[in-house]
PDB file of C-alpha atoms in Angstrom:
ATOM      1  CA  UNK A   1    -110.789  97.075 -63.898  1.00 48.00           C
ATOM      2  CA  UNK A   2    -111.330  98.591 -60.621  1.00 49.00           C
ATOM      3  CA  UNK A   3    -113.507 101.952 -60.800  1.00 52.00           C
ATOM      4  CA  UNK A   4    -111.618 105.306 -61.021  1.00 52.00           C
ATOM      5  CA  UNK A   5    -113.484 108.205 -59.475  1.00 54.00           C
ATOM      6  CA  UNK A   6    -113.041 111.107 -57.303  1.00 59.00           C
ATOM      7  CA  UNK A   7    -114.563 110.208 -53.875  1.00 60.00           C
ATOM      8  CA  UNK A   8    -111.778 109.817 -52.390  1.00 72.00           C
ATOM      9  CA  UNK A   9    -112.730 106.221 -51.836  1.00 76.00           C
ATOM     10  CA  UNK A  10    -110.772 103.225 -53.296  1.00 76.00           C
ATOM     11  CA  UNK A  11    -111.889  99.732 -53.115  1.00 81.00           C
ATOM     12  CA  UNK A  12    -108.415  97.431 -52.204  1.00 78.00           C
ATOM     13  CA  UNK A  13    -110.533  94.247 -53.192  1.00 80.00           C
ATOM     14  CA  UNK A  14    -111.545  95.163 -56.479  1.00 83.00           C
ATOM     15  CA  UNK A  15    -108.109  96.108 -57.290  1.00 81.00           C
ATOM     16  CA  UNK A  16    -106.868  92.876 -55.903  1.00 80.00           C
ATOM     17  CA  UNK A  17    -109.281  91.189 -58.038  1.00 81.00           C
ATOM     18  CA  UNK A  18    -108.251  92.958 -61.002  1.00 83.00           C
ATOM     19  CA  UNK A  19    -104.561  91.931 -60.542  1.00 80.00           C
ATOM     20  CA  UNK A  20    -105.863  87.988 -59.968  1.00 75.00           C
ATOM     21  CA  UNK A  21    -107.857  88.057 -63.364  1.00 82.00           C
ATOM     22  CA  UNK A  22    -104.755  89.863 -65.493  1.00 80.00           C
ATOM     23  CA  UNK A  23    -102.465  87.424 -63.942  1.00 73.00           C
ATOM     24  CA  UNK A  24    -105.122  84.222 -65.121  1.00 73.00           C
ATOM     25  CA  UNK A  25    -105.800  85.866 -68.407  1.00 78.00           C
ATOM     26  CA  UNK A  26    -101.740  86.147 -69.508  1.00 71.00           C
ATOM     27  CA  UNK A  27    -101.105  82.424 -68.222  1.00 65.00           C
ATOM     28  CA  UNK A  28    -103.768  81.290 -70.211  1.00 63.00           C
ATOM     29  CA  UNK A  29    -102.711  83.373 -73.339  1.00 53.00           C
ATOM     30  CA  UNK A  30     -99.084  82.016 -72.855  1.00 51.00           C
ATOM     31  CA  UNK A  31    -100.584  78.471 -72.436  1.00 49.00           C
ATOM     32  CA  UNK A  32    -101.699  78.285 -75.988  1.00 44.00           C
ATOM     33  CA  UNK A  33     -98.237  79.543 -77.586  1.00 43.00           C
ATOM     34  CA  UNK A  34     -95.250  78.387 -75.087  1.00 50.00           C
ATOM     35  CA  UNK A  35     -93.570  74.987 -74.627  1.00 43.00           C
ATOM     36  CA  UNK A  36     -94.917  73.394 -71.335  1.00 51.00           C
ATOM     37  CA  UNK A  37     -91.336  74.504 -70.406  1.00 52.00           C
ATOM     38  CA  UNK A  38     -91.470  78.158 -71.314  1.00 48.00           C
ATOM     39  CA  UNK A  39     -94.595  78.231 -70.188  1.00 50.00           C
ATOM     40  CA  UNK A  40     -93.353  77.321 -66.249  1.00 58.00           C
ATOM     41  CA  UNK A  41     -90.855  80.065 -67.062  1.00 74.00           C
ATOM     42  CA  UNK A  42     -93.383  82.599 -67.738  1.00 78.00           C
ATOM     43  CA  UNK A  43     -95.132  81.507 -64.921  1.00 82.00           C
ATOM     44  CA  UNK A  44     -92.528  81.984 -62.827  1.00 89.00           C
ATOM     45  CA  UNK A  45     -92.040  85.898 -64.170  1.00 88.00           C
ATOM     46  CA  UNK A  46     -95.799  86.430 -63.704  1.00 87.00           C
ATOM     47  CA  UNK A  47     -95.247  85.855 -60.110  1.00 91.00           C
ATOM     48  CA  UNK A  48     -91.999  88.008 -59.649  1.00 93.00           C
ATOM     49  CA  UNK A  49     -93.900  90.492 -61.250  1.00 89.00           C
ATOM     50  CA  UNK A  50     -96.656  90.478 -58.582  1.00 88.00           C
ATOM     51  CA  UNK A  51     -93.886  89.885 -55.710  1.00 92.00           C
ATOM     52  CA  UNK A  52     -91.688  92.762 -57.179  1.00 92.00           C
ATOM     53  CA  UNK A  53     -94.795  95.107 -56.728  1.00 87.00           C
ATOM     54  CA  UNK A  54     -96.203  94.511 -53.503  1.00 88.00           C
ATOM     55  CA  UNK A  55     -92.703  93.801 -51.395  1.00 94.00           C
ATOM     56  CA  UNK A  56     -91.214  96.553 -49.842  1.00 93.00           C
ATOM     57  CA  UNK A  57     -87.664  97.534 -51.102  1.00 92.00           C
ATOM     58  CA  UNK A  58     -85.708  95.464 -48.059  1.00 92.00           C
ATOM     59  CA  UNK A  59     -86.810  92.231 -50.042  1.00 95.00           C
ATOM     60  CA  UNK A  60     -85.936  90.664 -53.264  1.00 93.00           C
ATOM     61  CA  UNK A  61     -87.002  88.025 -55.056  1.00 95.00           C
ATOM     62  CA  UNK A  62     -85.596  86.127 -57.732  1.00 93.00           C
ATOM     63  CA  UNK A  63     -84.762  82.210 -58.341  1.00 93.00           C
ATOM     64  CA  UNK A  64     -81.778  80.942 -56.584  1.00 93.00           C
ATOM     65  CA  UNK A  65     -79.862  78.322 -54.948  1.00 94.00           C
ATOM     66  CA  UNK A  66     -78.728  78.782 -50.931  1.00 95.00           C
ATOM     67  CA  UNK A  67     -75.727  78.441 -49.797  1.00 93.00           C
ATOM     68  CA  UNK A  68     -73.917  78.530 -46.425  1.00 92.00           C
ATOM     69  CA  UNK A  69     -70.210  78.538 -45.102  1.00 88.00           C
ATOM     70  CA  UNK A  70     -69.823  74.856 -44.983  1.00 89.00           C
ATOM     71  CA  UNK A  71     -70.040  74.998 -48.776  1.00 89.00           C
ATOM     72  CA  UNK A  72     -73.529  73.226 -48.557  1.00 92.00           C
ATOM     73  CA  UNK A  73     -75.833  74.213 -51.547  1.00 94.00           C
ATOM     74  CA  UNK A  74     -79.824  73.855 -51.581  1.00 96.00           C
ATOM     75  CA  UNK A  75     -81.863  72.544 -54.200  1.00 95.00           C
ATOM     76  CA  UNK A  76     -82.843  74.742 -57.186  1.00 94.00           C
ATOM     77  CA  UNK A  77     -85.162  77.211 -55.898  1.00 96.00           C
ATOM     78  CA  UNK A  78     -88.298  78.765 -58.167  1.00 96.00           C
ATOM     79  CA  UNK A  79     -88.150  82.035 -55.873  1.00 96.00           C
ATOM     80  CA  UNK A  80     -86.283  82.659 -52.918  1.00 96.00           C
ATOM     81  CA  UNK A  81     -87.278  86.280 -50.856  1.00 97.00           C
ATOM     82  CA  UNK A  82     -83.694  87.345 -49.621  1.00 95.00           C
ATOM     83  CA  UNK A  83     -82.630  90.428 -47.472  1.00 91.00           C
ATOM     84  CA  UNK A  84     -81.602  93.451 -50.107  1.00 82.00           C
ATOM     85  CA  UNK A  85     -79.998  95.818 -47.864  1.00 79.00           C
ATOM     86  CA  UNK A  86     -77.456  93.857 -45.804  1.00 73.00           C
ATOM     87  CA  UNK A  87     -76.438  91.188 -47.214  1.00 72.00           C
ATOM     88  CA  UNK A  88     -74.486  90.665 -50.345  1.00 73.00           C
ATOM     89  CA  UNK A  89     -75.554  87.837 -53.610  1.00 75.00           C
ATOM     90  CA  UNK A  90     -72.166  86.100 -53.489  1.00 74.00           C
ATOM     91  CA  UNK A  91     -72.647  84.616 -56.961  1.00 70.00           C
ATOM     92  CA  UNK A  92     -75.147  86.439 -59.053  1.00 67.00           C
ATOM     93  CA  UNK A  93     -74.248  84.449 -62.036  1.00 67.00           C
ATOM     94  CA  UNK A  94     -76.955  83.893 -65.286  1.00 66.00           C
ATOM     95  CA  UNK A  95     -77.340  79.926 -63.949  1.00 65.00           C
ATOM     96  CA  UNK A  96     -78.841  81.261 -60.999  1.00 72.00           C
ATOM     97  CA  UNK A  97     -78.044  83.484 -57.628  1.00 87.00           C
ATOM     98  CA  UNK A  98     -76.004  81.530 -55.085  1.00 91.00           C
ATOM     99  CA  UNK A  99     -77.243  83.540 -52.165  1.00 92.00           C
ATOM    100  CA  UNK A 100     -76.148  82.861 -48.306  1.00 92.00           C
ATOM    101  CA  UNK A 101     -78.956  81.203 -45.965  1.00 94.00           C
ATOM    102  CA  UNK A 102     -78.250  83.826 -43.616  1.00 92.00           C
ATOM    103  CA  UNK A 103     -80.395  86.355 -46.075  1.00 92.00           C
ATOM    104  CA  UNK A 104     -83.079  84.139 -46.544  1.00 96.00           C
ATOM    105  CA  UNK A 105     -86.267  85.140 -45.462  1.00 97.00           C
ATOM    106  CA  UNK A 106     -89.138  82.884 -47.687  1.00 98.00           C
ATOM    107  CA  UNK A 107     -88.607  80.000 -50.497  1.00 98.00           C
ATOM    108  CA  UNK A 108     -91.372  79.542 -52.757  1.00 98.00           C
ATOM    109  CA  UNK A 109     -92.083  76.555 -55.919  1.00 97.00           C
ATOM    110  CA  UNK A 110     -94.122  77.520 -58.621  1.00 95.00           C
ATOM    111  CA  UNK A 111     -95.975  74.869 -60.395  1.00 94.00           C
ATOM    112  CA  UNK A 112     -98.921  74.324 -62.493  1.00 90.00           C
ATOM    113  CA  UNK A 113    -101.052  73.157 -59.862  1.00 93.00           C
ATOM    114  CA  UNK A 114    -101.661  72.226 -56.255  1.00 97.00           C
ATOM    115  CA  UNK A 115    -101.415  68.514 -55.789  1.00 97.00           C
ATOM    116  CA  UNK A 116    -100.219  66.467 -53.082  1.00 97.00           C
ATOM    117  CA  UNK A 117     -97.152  65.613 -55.297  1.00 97.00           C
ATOM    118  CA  UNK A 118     -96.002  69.097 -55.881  1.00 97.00           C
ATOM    119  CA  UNK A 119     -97.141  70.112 -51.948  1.00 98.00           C
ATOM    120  CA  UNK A 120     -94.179  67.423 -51.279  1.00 97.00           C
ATOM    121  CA  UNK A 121     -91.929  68.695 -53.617  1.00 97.00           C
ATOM    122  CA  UNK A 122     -92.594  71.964 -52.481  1.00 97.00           C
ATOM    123  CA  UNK A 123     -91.290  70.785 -48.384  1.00 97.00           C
ATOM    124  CA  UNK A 124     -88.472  68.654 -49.872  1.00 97.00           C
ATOM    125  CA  UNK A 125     -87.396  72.138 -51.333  1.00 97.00           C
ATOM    126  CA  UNK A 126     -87.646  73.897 -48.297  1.00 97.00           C
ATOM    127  CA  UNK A 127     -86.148  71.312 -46.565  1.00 98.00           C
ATOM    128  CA  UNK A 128     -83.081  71.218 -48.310  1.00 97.00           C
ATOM    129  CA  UNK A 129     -82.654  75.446 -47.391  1.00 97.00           C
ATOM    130  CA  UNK A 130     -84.270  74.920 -43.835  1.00 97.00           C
ATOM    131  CA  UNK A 131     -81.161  72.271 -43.103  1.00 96.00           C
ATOM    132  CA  UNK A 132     -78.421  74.710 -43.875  1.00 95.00           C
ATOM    133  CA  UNK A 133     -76.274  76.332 -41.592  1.00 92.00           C
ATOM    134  CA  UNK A 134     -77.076  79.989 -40.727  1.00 90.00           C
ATOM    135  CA  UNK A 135     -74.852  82.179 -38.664  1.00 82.00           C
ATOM    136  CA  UNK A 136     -74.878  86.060 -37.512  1.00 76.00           C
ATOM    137  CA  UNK A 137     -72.998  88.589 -36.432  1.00 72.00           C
ATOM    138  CA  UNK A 138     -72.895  92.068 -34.996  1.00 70.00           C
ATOM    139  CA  UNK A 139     -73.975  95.096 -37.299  1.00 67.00           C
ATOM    140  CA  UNK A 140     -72.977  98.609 -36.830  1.00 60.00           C
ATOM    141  CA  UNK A 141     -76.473 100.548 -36.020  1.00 64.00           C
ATOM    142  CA  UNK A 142     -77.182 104.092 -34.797  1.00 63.00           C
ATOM    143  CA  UNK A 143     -73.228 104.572 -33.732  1.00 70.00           C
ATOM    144  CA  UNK A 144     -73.636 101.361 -31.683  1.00 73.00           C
ATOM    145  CA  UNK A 145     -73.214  97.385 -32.051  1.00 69.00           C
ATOM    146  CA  UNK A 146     -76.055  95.501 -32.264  1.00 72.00           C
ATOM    147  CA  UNK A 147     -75.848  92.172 -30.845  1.00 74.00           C
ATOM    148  CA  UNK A 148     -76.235  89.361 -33.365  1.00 68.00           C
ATOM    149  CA  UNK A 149     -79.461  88.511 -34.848  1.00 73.00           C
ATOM    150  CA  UNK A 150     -80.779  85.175 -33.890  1.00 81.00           C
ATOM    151  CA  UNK A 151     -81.913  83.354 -37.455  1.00 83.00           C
ATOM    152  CA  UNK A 152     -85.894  82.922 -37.639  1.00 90.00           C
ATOM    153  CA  UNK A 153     -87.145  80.046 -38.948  1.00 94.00           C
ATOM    154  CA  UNK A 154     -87.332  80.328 -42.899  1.00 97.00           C
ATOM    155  CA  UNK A 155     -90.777  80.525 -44.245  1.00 98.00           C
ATOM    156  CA  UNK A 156     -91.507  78.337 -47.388  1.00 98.00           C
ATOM    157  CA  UNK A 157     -94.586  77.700 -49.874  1.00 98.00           C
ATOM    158  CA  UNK A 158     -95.998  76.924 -53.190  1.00 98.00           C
ATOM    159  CA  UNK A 159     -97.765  78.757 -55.887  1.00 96.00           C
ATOM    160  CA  UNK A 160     -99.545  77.977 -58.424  1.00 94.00           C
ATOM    161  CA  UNK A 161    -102.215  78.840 -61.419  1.00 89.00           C
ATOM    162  CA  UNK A 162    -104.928  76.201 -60.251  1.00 91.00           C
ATOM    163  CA  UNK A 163    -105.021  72.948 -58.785  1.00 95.00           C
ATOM    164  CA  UNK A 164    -106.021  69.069 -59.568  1.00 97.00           C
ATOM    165  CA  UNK A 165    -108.928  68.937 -57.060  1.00 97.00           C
ATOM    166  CA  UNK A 166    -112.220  70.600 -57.848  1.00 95.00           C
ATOM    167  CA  UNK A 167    -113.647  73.719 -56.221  1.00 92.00           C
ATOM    168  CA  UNK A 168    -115.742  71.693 -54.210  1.00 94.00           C
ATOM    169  CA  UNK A 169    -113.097  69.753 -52.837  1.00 96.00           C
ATOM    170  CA  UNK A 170    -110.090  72.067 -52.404  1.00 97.00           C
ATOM    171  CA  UNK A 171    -110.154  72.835 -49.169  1.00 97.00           C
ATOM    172  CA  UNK A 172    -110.718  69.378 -47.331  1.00 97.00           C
ATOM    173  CA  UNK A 173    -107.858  67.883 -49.713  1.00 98.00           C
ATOM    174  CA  UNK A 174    -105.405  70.878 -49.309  1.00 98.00           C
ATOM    175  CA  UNK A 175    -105.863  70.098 -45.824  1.00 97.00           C
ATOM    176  CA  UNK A 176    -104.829  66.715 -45.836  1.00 97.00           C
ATOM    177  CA  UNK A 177    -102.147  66.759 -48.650  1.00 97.00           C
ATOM    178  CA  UNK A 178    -100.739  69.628 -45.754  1.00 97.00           C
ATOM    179  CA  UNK A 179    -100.989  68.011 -42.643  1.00 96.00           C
ATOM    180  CA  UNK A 180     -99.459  64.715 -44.381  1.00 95.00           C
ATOM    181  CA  UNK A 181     -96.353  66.613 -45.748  1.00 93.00           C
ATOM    182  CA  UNK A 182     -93.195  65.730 -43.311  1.00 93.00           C
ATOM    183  CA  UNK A 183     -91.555  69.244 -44.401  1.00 95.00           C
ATOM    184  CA  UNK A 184     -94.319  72.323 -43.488  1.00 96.00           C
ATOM    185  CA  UNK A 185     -95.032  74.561 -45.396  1.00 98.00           C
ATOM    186  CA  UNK A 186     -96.254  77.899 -44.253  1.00 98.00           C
ATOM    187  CA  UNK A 187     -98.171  79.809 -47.535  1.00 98.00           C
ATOM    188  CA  UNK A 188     -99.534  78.581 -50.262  1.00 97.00           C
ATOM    189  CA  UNK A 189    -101.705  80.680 -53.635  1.00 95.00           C
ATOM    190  CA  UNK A 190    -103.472  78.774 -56.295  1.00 94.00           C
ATOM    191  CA  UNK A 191    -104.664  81.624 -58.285  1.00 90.00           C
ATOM    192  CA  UNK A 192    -107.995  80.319 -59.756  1.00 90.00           C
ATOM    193  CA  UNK A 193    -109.211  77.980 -56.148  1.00 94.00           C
ATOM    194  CA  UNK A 194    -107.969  79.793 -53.205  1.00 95.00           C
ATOM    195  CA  UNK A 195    -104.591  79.878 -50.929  1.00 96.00           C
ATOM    196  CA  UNK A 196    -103.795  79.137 -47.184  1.00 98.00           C
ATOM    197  CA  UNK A 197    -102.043  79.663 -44.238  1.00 98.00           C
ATOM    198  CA  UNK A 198    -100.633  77.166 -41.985  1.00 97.00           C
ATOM    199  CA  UNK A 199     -99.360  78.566 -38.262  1.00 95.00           C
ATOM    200  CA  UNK A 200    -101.184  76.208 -35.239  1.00 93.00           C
ATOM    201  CA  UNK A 201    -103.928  76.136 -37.239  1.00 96.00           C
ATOM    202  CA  UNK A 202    -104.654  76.008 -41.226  1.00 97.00           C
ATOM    203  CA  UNK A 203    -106.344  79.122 -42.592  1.00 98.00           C
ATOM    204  CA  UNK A 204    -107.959  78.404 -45.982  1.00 98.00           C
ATOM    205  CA  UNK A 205    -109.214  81.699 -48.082  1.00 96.00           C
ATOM    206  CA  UNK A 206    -112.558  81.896 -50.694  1.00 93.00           C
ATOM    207  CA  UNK A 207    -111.464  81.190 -54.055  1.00 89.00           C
ATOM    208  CA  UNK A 208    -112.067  84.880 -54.970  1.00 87.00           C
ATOM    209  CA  UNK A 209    -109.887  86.114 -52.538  1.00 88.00           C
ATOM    210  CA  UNK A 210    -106.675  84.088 -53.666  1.00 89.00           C
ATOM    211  CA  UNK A 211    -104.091  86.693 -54.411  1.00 88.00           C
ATOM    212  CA  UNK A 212    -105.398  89.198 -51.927  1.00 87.00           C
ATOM    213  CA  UNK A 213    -105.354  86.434 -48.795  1.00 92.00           C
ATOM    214  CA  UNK A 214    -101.767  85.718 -49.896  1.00 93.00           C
ATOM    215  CA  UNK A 215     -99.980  89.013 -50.556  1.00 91.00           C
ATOM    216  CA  UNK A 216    -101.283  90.415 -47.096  1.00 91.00           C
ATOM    217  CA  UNK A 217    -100.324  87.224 -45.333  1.00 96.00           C
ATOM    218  CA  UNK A 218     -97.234  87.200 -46.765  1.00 97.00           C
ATOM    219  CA  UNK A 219     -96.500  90.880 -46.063  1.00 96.00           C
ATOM    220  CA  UNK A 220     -97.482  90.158 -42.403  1.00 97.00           C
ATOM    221  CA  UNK A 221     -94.788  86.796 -41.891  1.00 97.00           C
ATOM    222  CA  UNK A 222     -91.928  88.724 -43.122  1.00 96.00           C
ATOM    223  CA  UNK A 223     -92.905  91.758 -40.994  1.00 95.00           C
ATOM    224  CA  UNK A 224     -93.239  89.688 -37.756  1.00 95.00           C
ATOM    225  CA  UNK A 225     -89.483  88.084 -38.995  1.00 93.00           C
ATOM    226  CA  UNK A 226     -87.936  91.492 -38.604  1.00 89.00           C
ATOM    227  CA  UNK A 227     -84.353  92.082 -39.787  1.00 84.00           C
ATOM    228  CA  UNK A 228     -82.509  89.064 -41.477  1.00 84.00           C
ATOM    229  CA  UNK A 229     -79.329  88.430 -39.794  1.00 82.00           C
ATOM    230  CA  UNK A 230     -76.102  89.496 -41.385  1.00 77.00           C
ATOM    231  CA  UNK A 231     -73.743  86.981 -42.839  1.00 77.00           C
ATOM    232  CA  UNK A 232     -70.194  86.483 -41.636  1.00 77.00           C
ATOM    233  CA  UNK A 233     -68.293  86.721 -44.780  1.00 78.00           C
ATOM    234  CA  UNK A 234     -65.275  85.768 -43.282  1.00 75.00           C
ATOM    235  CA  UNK A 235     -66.972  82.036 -42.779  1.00 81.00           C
ATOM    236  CA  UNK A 236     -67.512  81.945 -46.518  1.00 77.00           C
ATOM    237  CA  UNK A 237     -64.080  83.634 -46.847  1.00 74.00           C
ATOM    238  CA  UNK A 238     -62.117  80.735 -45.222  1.00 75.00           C
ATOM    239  CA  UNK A 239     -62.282  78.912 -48.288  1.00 71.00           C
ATOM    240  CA  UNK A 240     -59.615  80.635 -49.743  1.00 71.00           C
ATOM    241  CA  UNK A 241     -55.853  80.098 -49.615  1.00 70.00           C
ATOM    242  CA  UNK A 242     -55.468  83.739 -48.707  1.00 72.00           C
ATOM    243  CA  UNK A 243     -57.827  83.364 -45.628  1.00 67.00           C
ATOM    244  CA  UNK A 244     -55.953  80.290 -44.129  1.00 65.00           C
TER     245      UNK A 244
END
């Protein structure tokens, strides 16, 4: 646990580190009691958890599917980061939100392990929200209309506990199960062997560093995304007989 004293003086890494090792030691005490099924569940909370601590209060995170105003619905997503102040969950049912792309900000897949199967899976995810249609439309701010916001591309990744390639041999094969995947991903965390970043360039942290490397990364993407755009209801609306 990270030192408490009165200096005034706080060490962010140590604390970082301390969240890393409570999140590895409850996914390995749920290992030895869950179903392999439960146990992705779990998983899955674990990271919520973590997300629903460090995010600011304009995000949310929870699993969903996407949806647009052509009716068009994404795959199953693990956790999507959506826009909570301006934008609405148009179907917050117990099966999972149906949330509209416009309010998407990041999709994540949480597995096991990084492999170059699940890296895959993880872009055919984000592919299937990435091809949606996303509209906008003027917002009422400071007494004035604000012009529509122009959708920014959504950011997508995969996290995980550890990963099928060795310490030794992380890095050089996360690089090439990356560069190989037709759908990119942009973030990635495997808790116990390190996590990346993938702009022009891929960024590859120590493995100690894991869950520090990807929270501020993360923070800084959505930042540099700004405000989501807001969803024309009406779109979705036109479905309906009394919207005809």
């Amino acid at each position: 646990m990270p030192r408490s004293t009165d200096s005034g003086q706080l060490d962010l890494a140590e604390v970082f580190y301390s969240v890393q090792e409570q999140m590895l030691a409850q996914l390995a005490v749920g290992g030895f009691f869950e179903h392999p099924s439960a146990a992705g569940s779990a998983t899955e909370r674990n990271w919520l958890d973590v997300l629903a601590r460090y995010l600011p209060k304009r995000y949310s995170a929870a699993p969903a599917f996407v949806i647009d105003s052509e009716g068009r619905r994404s795959r199953q997503i693990d956790i999507a980061i959506f826009d909570n102040l301006n934008s609405p969950v148009l179907f917050p049912h117990e099966s999972g939100f149906h949330i509209p792309a416009e309010s998407i900000y990041a999709v994540f897949e949480v597995k096991p392990t990084f492999s170059r199967q699940w890296i895959r899976d993880a872009g055919e995810k984000a592919a299937s929200v990435r091809s949606l249609r996303r509209a906008s439309v003027r917002v009422l701010s400071g007494n004035k209309l604000r012009k529509p916001v122009r959708p920014r591309p959504i950011l997508a990744g995969l996290l995980a506990t550890s990963s099928v390639w060795t310490p030794k041999t992380f890095e050089k094969n996360l690089r090439a199960a990356l560069v190989s995947t037709p759908n990119r991903l942009d973030l990635g965390c495997s808790l116990e062997h390190g996590s990346f970043e993938q702009t022009r360039k891929i960024t590859v942290s120590i493995q100690e560093e894991s869950l520090i490397f990807f929270i501020l990364r993360l923070l800084e993407r959505l930042r540099a995304q700004g405000t989501a755009p807001a969803a024309d209801l009406m779109k979705y609306g036109r479905h309906l007989e009394s919207f005809k």
